[in-house]
XYZ file of C-alpha atoms in Angstrom:
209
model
C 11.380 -51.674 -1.782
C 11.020 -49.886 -5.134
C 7.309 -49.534 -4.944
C 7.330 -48.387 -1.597
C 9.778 -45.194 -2.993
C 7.757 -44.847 -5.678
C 4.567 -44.595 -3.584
C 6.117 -42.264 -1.135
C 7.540 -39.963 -3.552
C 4.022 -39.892 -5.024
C 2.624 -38.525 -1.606
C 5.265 -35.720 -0.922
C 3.734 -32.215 -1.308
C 5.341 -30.051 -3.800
C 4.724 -26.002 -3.155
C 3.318 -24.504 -6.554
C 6.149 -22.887 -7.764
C 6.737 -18.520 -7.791
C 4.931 -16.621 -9.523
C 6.972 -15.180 -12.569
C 8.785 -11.882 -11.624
C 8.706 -12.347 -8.338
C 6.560 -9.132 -8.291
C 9.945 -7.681 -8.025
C 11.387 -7.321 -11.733
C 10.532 -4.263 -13.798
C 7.356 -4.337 -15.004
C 8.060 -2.362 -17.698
C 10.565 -5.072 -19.137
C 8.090 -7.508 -18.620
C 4.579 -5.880 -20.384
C 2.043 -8.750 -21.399
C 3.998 -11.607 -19.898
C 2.579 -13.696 -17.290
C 3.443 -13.170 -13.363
C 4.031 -10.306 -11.109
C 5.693 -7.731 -11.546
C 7.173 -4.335 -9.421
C 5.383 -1.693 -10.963
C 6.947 1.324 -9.191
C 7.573 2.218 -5.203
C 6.898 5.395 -3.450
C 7.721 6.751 0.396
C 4.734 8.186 2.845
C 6.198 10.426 5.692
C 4.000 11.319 8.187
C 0.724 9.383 6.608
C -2.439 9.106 7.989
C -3.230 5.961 9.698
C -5.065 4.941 6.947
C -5.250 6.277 3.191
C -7.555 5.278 0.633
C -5.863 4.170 -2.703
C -7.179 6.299 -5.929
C -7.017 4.011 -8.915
C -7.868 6.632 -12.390
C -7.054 5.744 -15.834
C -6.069 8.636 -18.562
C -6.058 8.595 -21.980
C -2.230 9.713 -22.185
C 0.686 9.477 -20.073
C 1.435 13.350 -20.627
C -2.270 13.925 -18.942
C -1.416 11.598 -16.262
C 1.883 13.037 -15.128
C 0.144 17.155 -15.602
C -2.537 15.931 -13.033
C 0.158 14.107 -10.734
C 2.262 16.720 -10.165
C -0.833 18.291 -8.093
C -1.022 15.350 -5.922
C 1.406 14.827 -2.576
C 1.533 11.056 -3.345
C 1.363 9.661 -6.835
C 2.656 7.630 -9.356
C 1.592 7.319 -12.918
C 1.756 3.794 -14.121
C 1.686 1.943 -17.342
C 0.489 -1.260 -17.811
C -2.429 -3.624 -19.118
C -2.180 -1.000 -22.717
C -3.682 1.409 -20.132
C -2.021 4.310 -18.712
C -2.862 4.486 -15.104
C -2.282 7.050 -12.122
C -2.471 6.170 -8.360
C -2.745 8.457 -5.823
C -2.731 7.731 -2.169
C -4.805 10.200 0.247
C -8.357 11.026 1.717
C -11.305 9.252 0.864
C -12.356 12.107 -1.634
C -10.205 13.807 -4.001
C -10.122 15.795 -6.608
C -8.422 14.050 -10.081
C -9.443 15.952 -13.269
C -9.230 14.678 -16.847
C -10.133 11.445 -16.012
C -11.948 8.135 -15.687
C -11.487 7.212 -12.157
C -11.711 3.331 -12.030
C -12.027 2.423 -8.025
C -11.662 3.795 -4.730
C -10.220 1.504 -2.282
C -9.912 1.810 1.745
C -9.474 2.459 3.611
C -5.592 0.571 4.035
C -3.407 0.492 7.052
C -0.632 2.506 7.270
C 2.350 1.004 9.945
C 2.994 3.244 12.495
C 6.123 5.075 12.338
C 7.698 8.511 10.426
C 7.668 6.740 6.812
C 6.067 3.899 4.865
C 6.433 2.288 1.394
C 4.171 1.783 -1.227
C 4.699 -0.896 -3.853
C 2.599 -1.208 -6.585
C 2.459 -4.399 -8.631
C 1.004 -5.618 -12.220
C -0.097 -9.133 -12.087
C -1.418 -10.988 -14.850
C -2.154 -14.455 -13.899
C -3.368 -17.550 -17.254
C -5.764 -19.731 -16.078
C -5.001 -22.079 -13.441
C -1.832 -20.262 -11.939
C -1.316 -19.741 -7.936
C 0.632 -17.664 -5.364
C 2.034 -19.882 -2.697
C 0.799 -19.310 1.023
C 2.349 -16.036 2.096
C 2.109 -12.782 3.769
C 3.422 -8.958 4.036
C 4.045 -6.942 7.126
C 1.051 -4.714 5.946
C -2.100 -4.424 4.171
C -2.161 -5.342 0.710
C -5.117 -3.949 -1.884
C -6.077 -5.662 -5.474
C -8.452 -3.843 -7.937
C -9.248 -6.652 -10.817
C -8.324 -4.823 -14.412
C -10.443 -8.204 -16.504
C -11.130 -11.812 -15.234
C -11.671 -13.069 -11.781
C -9.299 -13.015 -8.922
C -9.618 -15.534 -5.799
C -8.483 -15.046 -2.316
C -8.483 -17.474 0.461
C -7.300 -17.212 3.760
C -7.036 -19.744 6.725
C -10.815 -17.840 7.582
C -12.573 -16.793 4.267
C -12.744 -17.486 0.568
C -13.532 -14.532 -1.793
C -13.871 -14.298 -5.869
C -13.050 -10.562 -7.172
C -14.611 -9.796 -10.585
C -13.095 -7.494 -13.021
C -14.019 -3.805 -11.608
C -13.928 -5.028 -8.159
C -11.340 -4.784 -5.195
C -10.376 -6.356 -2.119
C -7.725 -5.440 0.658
C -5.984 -8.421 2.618
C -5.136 -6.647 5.485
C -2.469 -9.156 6.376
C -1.543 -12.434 7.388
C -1.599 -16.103 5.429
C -3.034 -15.563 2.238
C -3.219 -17.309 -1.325
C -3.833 -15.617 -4.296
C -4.933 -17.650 -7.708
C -7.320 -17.414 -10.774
C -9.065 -20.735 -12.245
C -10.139 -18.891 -15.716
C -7.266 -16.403 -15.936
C -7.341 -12.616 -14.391
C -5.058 -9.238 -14.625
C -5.184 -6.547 -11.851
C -3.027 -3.984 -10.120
C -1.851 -4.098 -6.203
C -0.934 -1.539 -3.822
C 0.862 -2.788 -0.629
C 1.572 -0.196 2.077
C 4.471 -2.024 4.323
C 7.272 -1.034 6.983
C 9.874 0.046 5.219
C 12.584 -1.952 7.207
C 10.636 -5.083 6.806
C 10.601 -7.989 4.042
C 7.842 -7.175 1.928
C 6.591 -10.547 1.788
C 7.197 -13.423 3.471
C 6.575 -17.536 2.167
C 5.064 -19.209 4.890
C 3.586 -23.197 6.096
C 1.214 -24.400 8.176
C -1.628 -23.727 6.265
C -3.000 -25.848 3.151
C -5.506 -23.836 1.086
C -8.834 -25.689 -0.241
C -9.998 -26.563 -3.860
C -12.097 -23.103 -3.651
C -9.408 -21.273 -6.013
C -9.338 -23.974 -8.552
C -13.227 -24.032 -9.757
């Protein structure tokens, strides 16, 4: 009778556990540690129905926060040692003083008056995983060093450091085998949860190599 505990106890799946953070606490509490973290939140009334995310890094935060003010939605962020500034809009835009890292779109915006941008700082050691999830929107990564891996119930993808990739919703798993950092921009409903555990699905060994 022991055994046969034993050897069902061995076969019981354990979810990996949450990501540090949550990707809700304060980043800026949390600089260099691993996990997610909320990087700062911003409100889109009467978007688009899509926007392309502007991802530029300046040499100061003084710089940054000059060239925001000239932008309708933006939001200078620190993080990785880097001083960041994203700016949500067209496909081309005009951002001077600085070295403009990615471009990425274009991303869903929910239909409705307003929407809510979150962006995140991840930094992820080797061998740590998301657990199966999703968000009531499209989410966007841009890969600051490392490699990022994303797998879905229908594709597998590997996101080197200068690269991006939008999920533009449903089950997804997030992970790094050799360690990664990046930022993420989700645009969501605003009377939603912003992300949401789910089962059903089992991802592969694709993440882990």
């Amino acid at each position: 009778m022991y055994v046969a505990v034993l050897l069902a106890l061995a076969t019981v799946t354990v979810p990996p556990p949450l990501v540090p953070g949550g990707c809700t606490a304060p980043a800026a509490e949390h600089e260099g540690a691993a996990g997610c973290y909320l990087a700062g939140e911003m409100t889109l009334e009467r978007a688009p129905p899509s926007l392309y995310w502007h991802i530029v890094e300046f040499a100061t935060a003084a710089a940054a926060n000059d060239e925001a003010a000239r932008h309708l939605w933006s939001r200078v962020v620190t993080t990785h040692g880097r001083v960041w500034l994203f700016v949500m809009g067209g496909k081309r835009i005009a951002i001077d003083g600085s070295r403009m890292r990615a471009v990425v779109g274009p991303m869903a915006v929910p239909p409705g008056d307003t929407a809510t941008v979150r962006f995140l700082t991840s930094n992820f050691p080797p061998g740590m995983r998301t657990r199966v999830h999703s968000h009531p929107g499209s989410e966007a990564f841009y890969v600051v060093d490392g490699e990022q891996c994303v797998e879905t119930p229908t594709a597998r993808h590997r996101i080197r450091a200068g690269g991006s990739f939008i999920v533009p919703g449903g089950l997804h798993m997030q992970a790094s085998a050799k360690g990664r950092r990046s930022v993420v921009a989700l645009i969501l409903r605003p009377d939603a949860l912003w992300s949401v555990p789910e089962a059903g699905w089992t991802p592969g060994e694709f993440c882990d190599r």
